[in-house]
CSV table of C-alpha atoms and ligand atoms in Angstrom, one decimal:
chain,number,residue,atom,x,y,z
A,138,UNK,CA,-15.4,27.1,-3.4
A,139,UNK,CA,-18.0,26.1,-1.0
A,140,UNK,CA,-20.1,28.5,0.6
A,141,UNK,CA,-18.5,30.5,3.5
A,142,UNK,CA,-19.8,29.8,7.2
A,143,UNK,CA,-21.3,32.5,8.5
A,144,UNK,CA,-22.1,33.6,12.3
A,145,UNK,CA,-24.5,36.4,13.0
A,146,UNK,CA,-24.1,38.5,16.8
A,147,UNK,CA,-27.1,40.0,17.6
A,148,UNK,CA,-28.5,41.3,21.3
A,149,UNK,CA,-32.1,42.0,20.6
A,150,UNK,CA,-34.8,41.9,17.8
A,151,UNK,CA,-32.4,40.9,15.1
A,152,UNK,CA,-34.2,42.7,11.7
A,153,UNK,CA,-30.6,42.5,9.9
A,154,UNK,CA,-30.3,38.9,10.9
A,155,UNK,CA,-33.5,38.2,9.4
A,156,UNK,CA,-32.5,40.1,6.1
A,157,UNK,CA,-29.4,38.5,6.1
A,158,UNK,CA,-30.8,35.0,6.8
A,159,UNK,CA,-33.6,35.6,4.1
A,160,UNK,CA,-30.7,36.5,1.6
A,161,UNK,CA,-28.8,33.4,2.3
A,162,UNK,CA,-31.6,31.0,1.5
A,163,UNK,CA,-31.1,31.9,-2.2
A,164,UNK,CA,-29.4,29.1,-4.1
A,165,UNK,CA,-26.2,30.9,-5.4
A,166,UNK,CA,-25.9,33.1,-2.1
A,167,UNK,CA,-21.7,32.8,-1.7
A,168,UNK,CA,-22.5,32.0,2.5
A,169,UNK,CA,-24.7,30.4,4.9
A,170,UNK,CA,-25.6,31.3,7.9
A,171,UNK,CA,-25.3,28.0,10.3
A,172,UNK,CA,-25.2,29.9,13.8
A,173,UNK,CA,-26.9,33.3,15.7
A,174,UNK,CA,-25.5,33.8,18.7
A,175,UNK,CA,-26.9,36.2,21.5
A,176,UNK,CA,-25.1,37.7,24.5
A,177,UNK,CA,-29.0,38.7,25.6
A,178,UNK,CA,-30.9,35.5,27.2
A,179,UNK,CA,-34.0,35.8,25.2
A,180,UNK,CA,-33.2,38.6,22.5
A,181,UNK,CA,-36.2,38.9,20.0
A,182,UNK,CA,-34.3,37.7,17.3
A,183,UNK,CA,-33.7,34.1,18.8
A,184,UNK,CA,-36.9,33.0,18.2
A,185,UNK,CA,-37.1,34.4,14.6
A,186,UNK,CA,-33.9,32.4,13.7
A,187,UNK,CA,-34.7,29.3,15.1
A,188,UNK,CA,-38.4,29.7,13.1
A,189,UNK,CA,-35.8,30.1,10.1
A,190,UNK,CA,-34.5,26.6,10.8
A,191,UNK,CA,-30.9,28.4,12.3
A,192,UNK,CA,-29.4,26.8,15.1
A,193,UNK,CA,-29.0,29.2,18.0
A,194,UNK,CA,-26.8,29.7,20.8
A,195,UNK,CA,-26.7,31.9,24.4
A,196,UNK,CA,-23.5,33.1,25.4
A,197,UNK,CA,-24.7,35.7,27.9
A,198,UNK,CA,-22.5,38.4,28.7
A,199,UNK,CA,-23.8,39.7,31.9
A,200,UNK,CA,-22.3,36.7,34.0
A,201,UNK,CA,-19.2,37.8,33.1
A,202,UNK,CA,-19.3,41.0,34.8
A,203,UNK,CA,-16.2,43.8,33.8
A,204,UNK,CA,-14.2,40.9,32.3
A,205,UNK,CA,-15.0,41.1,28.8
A,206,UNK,CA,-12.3,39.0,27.7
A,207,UNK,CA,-13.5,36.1,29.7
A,208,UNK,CA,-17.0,36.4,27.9
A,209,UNK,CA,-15.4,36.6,24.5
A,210,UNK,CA,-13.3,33.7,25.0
A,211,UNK,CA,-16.7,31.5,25.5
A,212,UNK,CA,-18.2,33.3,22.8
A,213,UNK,CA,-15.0,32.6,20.8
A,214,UNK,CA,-15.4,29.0,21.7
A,215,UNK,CA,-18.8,28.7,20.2
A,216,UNK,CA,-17.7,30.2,17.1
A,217,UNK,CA,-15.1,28.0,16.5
A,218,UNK,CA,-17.2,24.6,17.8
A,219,UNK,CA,-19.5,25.5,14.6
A,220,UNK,CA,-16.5,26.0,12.1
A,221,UNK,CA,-17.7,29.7,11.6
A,222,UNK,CA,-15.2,31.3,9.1
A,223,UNK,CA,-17.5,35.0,8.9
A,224,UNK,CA,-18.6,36.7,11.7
A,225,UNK,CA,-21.4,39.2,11.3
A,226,UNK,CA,-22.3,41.6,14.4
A,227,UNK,CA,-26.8,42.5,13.7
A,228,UNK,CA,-27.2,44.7,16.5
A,229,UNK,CA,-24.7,43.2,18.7
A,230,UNK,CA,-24.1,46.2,21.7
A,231,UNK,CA,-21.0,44.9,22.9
A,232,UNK,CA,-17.7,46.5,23.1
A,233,UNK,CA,-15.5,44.0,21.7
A,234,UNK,CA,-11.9,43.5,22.7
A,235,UNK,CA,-8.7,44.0,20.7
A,236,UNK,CA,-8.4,40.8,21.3
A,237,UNK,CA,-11.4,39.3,19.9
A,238,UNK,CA,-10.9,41.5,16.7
A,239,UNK,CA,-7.7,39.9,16.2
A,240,UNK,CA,-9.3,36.7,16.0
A,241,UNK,CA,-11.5,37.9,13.4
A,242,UNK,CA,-9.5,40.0,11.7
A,243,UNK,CA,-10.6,40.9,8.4
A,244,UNK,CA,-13.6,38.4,8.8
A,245,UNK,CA,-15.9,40.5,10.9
A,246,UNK,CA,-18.4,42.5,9.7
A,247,UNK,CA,-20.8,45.6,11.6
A,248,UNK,CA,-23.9,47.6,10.4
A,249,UNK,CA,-23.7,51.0,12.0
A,250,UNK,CA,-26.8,53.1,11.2
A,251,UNK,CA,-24.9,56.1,9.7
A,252,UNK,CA,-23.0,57.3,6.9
A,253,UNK,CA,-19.0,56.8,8.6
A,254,UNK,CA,-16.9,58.2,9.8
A,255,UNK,CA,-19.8,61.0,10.6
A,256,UNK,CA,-21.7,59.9,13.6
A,257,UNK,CA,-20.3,57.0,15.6
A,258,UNK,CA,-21.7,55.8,18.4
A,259,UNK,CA,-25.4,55.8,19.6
A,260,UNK,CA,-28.5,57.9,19.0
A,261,UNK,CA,-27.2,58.8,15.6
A,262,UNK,CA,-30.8,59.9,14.0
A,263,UNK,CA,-31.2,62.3,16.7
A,264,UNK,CA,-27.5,63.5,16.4
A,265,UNK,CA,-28.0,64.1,12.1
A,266,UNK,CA,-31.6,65.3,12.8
A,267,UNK,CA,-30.4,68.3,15.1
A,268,UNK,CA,-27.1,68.7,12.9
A,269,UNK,CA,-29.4,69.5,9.8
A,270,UNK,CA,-27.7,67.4,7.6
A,271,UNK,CA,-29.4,66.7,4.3
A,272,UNK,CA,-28.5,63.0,3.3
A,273,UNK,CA,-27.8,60.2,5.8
A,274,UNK,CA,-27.8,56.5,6.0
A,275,UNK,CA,-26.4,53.1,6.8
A,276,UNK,CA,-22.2,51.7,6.4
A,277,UNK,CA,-21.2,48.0,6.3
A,278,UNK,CA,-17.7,47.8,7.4
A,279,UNK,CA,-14.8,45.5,8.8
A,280,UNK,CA,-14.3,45.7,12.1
A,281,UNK,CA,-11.2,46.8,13.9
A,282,UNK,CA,-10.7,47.8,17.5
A,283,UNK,CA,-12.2,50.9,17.3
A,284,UNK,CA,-15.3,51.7,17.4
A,285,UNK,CA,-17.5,52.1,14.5
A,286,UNK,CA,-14.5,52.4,12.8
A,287,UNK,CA,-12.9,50.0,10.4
A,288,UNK,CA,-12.5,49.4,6.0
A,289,UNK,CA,-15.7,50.8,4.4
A,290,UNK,CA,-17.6,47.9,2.6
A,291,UNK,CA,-20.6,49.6,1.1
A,292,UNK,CA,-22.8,52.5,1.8
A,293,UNK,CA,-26.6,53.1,1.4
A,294,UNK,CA,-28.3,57.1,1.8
A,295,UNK,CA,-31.8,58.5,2.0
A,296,UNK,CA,-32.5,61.9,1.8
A,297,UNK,CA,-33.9,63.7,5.0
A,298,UNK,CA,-37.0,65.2,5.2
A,299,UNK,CA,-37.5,68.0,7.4
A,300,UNK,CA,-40.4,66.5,9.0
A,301,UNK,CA,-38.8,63.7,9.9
A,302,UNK,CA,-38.0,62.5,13.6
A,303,UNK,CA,-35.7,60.1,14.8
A,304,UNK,CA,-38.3,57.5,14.2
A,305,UNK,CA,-38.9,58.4,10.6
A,306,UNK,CA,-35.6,58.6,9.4
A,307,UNK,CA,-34.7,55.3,11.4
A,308,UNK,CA,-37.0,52.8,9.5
A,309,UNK,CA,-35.8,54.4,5.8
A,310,UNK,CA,-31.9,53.7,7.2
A,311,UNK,CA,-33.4,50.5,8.7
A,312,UNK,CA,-34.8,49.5,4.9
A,313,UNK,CA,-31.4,50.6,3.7
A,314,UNK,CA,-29.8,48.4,6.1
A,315,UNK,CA,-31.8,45.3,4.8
A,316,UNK,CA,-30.7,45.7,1.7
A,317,UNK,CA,-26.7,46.5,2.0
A,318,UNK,CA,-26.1,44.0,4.9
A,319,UNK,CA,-26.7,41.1,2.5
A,320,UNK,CA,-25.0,42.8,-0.3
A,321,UNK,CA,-21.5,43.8,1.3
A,322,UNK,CA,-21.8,40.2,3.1
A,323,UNK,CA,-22.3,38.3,-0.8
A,324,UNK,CA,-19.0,40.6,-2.0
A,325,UNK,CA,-16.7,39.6,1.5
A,326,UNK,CA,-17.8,35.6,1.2
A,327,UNK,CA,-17.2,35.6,-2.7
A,328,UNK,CA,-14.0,36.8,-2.2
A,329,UNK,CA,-14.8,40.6,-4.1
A,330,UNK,CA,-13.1,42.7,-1.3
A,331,UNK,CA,-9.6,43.5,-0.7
A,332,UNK,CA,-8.1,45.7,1.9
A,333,UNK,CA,-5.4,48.4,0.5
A,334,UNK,CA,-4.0,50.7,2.9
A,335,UNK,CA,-6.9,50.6,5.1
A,336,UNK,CA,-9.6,50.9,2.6
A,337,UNK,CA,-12.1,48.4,1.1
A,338,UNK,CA,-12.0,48.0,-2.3
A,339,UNK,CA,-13.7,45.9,-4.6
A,340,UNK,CA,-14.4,44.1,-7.7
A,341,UNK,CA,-18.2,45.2,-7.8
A,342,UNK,CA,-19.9,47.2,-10.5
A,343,UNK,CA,-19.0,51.1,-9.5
A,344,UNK,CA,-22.3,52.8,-9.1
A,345,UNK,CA,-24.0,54.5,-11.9
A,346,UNK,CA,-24.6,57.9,-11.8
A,347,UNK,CA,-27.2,58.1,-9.0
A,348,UNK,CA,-26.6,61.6,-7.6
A,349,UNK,CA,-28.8,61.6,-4.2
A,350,UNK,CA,-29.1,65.6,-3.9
A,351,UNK,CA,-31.5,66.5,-1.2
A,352,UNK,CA,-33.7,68.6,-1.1
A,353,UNK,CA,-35.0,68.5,-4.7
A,354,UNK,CA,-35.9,71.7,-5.9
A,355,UNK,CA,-38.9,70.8,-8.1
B,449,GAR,C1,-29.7,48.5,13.6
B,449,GAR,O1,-30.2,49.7,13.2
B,449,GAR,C2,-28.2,48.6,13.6
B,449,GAR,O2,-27.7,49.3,12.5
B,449,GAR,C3,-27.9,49.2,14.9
B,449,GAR,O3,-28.8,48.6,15.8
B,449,GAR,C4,-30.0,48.2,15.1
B,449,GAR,C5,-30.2,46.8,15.4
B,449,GAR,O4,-31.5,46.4,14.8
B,449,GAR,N1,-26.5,49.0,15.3
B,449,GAR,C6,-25.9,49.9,16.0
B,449,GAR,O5,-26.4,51.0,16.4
B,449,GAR,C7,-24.4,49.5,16.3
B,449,GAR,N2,-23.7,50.7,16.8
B,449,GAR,P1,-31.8,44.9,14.5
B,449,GAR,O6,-31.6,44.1,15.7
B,449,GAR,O7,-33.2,44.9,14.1
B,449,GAR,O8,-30.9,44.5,13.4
């Protein structure tokens, strides 16, 4: 099987594209990443792909107005021009379309930084940070037409400290991210995922026992 073609949708400084493209350039990496598409003229992350040696694309969105569909049909055209077979969304903040999901269905990938289901949406170090919670993190998933909600592919935590602020706690998720955006997308393109009922599972090595309690009472 040859590798699979991979798309990555990003919007502005594109760290988890560059993780993900970084990953790819290894020899036995199951994908390659042959397009990055923005819907933001100028998004940060543009300029770091094409320095990569990724060809790049502009589908802005803001033309487009309220008629999303119309936008995600020329996005969708794009895709398809570059025989993309695995779309990954880096940082992509647009509200997709059931019908755009359908096209991808089971082929789209999203980083959300945050353990799901707990804390869709935005501003979610602030929302853990005032909820107390103890352990938080980064999810991989598939996407479906709801929002940030969609089959589990992997999972990364870090403790929180109580010092930290949203800014703290946001570049150890953001190191987390690196690390399981290229993983979950090496089990989808090597074919290591299934969906059952709703729910990811895979053919990867379970986890050994690495408890993350936090805090640590020392
Ligand atoms: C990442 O932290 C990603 O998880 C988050 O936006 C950031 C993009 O950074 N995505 C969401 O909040 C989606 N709801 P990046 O452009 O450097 O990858």
């Amino acid at each position: 099987m040859g590798k699979r073609r991979v798309a990555i949708l990003i919007s502005g400084r594109g760290s988890n594209m560059a993780s993900l493209i970084e990953a790819a350039t290894a020899k036995n990496f199951p994908a390659e990443i042959v397009l990055v598409v923005s819907n933001i003229a100028g998004a940060g992350g543009l300029e770091k792909a094409r320095a990569a040696g990724i060809e790049t694309a502009t589908v802005e969105s803001k033309p487009f107005g309220k008629d999303r569909e119309a936008f995600e049909r020329a996005l969708n055209d794009t895709l398809v021009a570059h025989n993309v077979q695995l779309v990954c969304l880096a940082g992509f903040l647009r509200l997709l379309t059931p019908w755009f999901v359908k096209q991808w269905d089971g082929r789209m990938l999203n980083i959300h930084p945050a353990l799901l289901p707990s804390y869709r949406g935005l501003h979610t170090h602030e929302r853990a940070l005032a909820d107390g919670v103890k352990i938080h993190g980064a999810t991989v998933h598939f996407v479906v037409p709801e929002m940030d909600a969609g089959p589990i592919i992997m999972q990364g935590a870090v403790a929180v400290r109580d010092d930290d602020t949203p800014e703290t706690l946001a570049a150890r998720v953001l190191a987390v991210e690196h690390q399981i955006y290229p993983d979950a997308l090496r089990l989808v393109a090597s074919g290591s995922t299934r969906i059952e009922g709703g729910v990811c599972r895979t053919s990867a090595n379970a986890s050994p026992d690495d408890r993350l309690i936090a805090p640590a009472i020392i």
